[in-house]
Short mmCIF file of C-alpha atoms in Angstrom, two decimals:
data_model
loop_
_atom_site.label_atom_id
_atom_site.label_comp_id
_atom_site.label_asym_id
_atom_site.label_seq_id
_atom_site.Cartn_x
_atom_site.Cartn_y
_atom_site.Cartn_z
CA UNK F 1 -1.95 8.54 32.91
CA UNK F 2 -5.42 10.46 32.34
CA UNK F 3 -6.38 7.45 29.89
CA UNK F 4 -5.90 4.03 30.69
CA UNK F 5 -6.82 2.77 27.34
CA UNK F 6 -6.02 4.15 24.37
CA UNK F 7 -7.08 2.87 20.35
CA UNK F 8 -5.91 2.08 16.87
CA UNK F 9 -7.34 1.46 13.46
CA UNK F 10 -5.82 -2.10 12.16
CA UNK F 11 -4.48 -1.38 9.26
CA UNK F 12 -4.74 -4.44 6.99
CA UNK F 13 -1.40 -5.75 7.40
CA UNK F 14 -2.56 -6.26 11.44
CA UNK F 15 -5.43 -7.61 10.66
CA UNK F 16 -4.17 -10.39 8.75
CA UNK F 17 -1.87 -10.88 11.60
CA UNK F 18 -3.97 -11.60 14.00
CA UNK F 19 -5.24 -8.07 15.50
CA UNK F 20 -1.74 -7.66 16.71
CA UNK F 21 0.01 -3.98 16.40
CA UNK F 22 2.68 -4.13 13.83
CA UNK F 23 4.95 -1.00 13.10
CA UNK F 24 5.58 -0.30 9.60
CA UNK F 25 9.59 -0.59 9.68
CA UNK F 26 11.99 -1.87 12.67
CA UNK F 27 15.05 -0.57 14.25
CA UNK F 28 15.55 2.15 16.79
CA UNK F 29 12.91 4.74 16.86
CA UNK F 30 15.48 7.50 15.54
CA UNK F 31 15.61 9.28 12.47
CA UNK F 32 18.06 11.63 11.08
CA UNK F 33 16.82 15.03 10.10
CA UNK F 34 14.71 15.59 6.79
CA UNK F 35 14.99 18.59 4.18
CA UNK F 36 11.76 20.50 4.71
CA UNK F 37 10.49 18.44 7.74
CA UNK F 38 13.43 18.98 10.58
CA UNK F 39 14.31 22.36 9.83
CA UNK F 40 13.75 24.07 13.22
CA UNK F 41 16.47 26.17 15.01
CA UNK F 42 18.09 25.45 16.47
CA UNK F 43 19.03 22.44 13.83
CA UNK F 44 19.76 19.19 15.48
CA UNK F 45 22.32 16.77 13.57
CA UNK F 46 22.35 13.00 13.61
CA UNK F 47 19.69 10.62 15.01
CA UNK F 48 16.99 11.78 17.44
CA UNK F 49 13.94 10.75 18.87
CA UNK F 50 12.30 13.70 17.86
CA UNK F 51 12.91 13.64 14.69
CA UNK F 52 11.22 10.26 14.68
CA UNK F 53 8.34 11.59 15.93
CA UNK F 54 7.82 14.52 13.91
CA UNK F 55 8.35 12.14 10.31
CA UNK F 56 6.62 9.34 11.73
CA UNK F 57 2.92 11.42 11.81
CA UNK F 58 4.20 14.03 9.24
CA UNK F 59 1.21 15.09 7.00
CA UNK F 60 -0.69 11.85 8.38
CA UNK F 61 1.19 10.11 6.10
CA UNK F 62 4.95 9.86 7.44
CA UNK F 63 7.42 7.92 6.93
CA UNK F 64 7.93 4.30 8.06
CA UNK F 65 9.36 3.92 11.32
CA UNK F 66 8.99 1.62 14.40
CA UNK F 67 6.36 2.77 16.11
CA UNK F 68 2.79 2.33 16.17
CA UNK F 69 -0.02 5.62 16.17
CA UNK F 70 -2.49 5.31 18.91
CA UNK F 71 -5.01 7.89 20.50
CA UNK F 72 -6.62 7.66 23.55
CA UNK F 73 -10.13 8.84 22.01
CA UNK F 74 -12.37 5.58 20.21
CA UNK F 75 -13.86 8.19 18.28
CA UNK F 76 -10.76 9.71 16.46
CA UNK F 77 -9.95 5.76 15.83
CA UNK F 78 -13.29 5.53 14.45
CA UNK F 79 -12.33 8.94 12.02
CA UNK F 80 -9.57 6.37 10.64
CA UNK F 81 -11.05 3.21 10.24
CA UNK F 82 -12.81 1.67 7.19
CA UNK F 83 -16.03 0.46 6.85
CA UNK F 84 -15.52 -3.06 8.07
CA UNK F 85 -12.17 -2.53 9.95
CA UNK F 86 -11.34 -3.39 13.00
CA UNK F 87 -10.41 -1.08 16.02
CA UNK F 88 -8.41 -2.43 18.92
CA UNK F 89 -7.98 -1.40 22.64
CA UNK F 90 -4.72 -1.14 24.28
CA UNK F 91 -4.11 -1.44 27.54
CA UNK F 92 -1.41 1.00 28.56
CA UNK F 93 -1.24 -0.30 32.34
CA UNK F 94 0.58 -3.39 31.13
CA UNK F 95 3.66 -1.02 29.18
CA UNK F 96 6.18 -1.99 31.97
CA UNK F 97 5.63 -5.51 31.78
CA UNK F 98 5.93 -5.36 27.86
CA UNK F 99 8.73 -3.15 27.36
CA UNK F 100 6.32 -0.53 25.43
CA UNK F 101 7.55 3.41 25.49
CA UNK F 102 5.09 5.68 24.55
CA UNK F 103 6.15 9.35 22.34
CA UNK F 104 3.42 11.51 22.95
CA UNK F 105 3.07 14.21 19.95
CA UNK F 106 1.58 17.00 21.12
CA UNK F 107 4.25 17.19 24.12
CA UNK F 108 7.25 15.97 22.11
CA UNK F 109 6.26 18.88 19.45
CA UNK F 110 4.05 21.16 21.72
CA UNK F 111 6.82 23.87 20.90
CA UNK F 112 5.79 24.28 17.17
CA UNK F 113 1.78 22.87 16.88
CA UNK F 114 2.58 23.43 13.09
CA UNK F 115 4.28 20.62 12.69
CA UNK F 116 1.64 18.17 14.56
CA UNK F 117 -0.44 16.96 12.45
CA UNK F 118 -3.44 16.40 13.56
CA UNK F 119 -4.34 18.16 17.29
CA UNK F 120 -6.53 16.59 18.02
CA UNK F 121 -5.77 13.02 17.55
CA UNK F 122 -3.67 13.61 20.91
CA UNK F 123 -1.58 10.75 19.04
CA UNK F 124 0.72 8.43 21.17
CA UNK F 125 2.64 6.83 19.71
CA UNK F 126 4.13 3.47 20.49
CA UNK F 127 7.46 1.81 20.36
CA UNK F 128 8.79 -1.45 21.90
CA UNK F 129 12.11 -2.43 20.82
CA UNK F 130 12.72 -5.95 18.80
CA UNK F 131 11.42 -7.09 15.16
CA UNK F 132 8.56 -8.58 16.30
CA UNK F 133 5.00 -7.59 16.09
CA UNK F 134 3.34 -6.16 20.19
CA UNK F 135 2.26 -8.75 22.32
CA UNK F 136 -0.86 -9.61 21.30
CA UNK F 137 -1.89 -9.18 25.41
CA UNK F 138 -1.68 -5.74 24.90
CA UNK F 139 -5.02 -5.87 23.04
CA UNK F 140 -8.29 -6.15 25.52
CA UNK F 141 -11.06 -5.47 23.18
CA UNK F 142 -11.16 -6.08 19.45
CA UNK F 143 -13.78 -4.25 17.92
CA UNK F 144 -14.75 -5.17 14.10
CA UNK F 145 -17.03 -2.25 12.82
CA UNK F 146 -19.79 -2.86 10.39
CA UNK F 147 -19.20 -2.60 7.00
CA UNK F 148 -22.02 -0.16 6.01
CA UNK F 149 -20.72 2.17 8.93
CA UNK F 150 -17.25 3.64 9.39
#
């Protein structure tokens, strides 16, 4: 683990929360393949992590799914957060204790760097199994950014 830390944008639904990291749908981190999306060869049918992956950041905007987009650069969180917003930093050293896996993109799709979609996020994403938001001891800095700078 080059990074120890790595950083999210609250999105406003978090926020509201209590600064707690909140995937956007729950269930297994699996998805079946898309038309146009999961179209490599060789195709793979059924339910894969990997396909998960590749939706869940597709175009930036992807579809739902149960994890949660990180990157282990403040600035590239910065990139994605409003004016006002709130940036959080995660401490990856407590994963084991908290049950959190962590996909990391550029690996996972390294193969075709046409489908990631943005490099240089180095985006990791995270998943921790259960409906519930993270543990909220995940987060060790909160960082609320000023609302005339982004």
């Amino acid at each position: 683990m080059t990074h120890p830390f790595l950083y999210r944008a609250l999105r406003v639904a978090e926020i509201e929360a209590g600064y707690v990291l909140v995937p956007k749908a729950q269930g297994p981190f699996e998805a079946g393949p898309r038309l146009g999306i999961d179209t490599r060869l060789p195709f793979v049918l059924g339910q894969t992590e990997e396909h998960a992956v590749r939706q869940h950041q597709w175009k930036q905007n992807g579809f739902p799914t149960s994890g949660v987009s990180t990157t282990p650069h403040l600035e590239r969180a910065r990139f994605y957060a409003v004016p006002g917003g709130v940036i959080v930093e995660v401490d990856r050293r407590l994963f084991s204790m908290y049950e959190v896996r962590e996909y990391v993109v550029n690996s996972i799709l390294g193969e075709h760097p046409v489908d990631i979609a943005v490099p240089d996020d180095d985006e990791i994403i995270l998943v921790r199994d259960g409906a519930e938001p993270f543990p909220k001891q995940l987060i060790v800095r909160v960082m609320v950014l000023d609302r005339s700078v982004g």
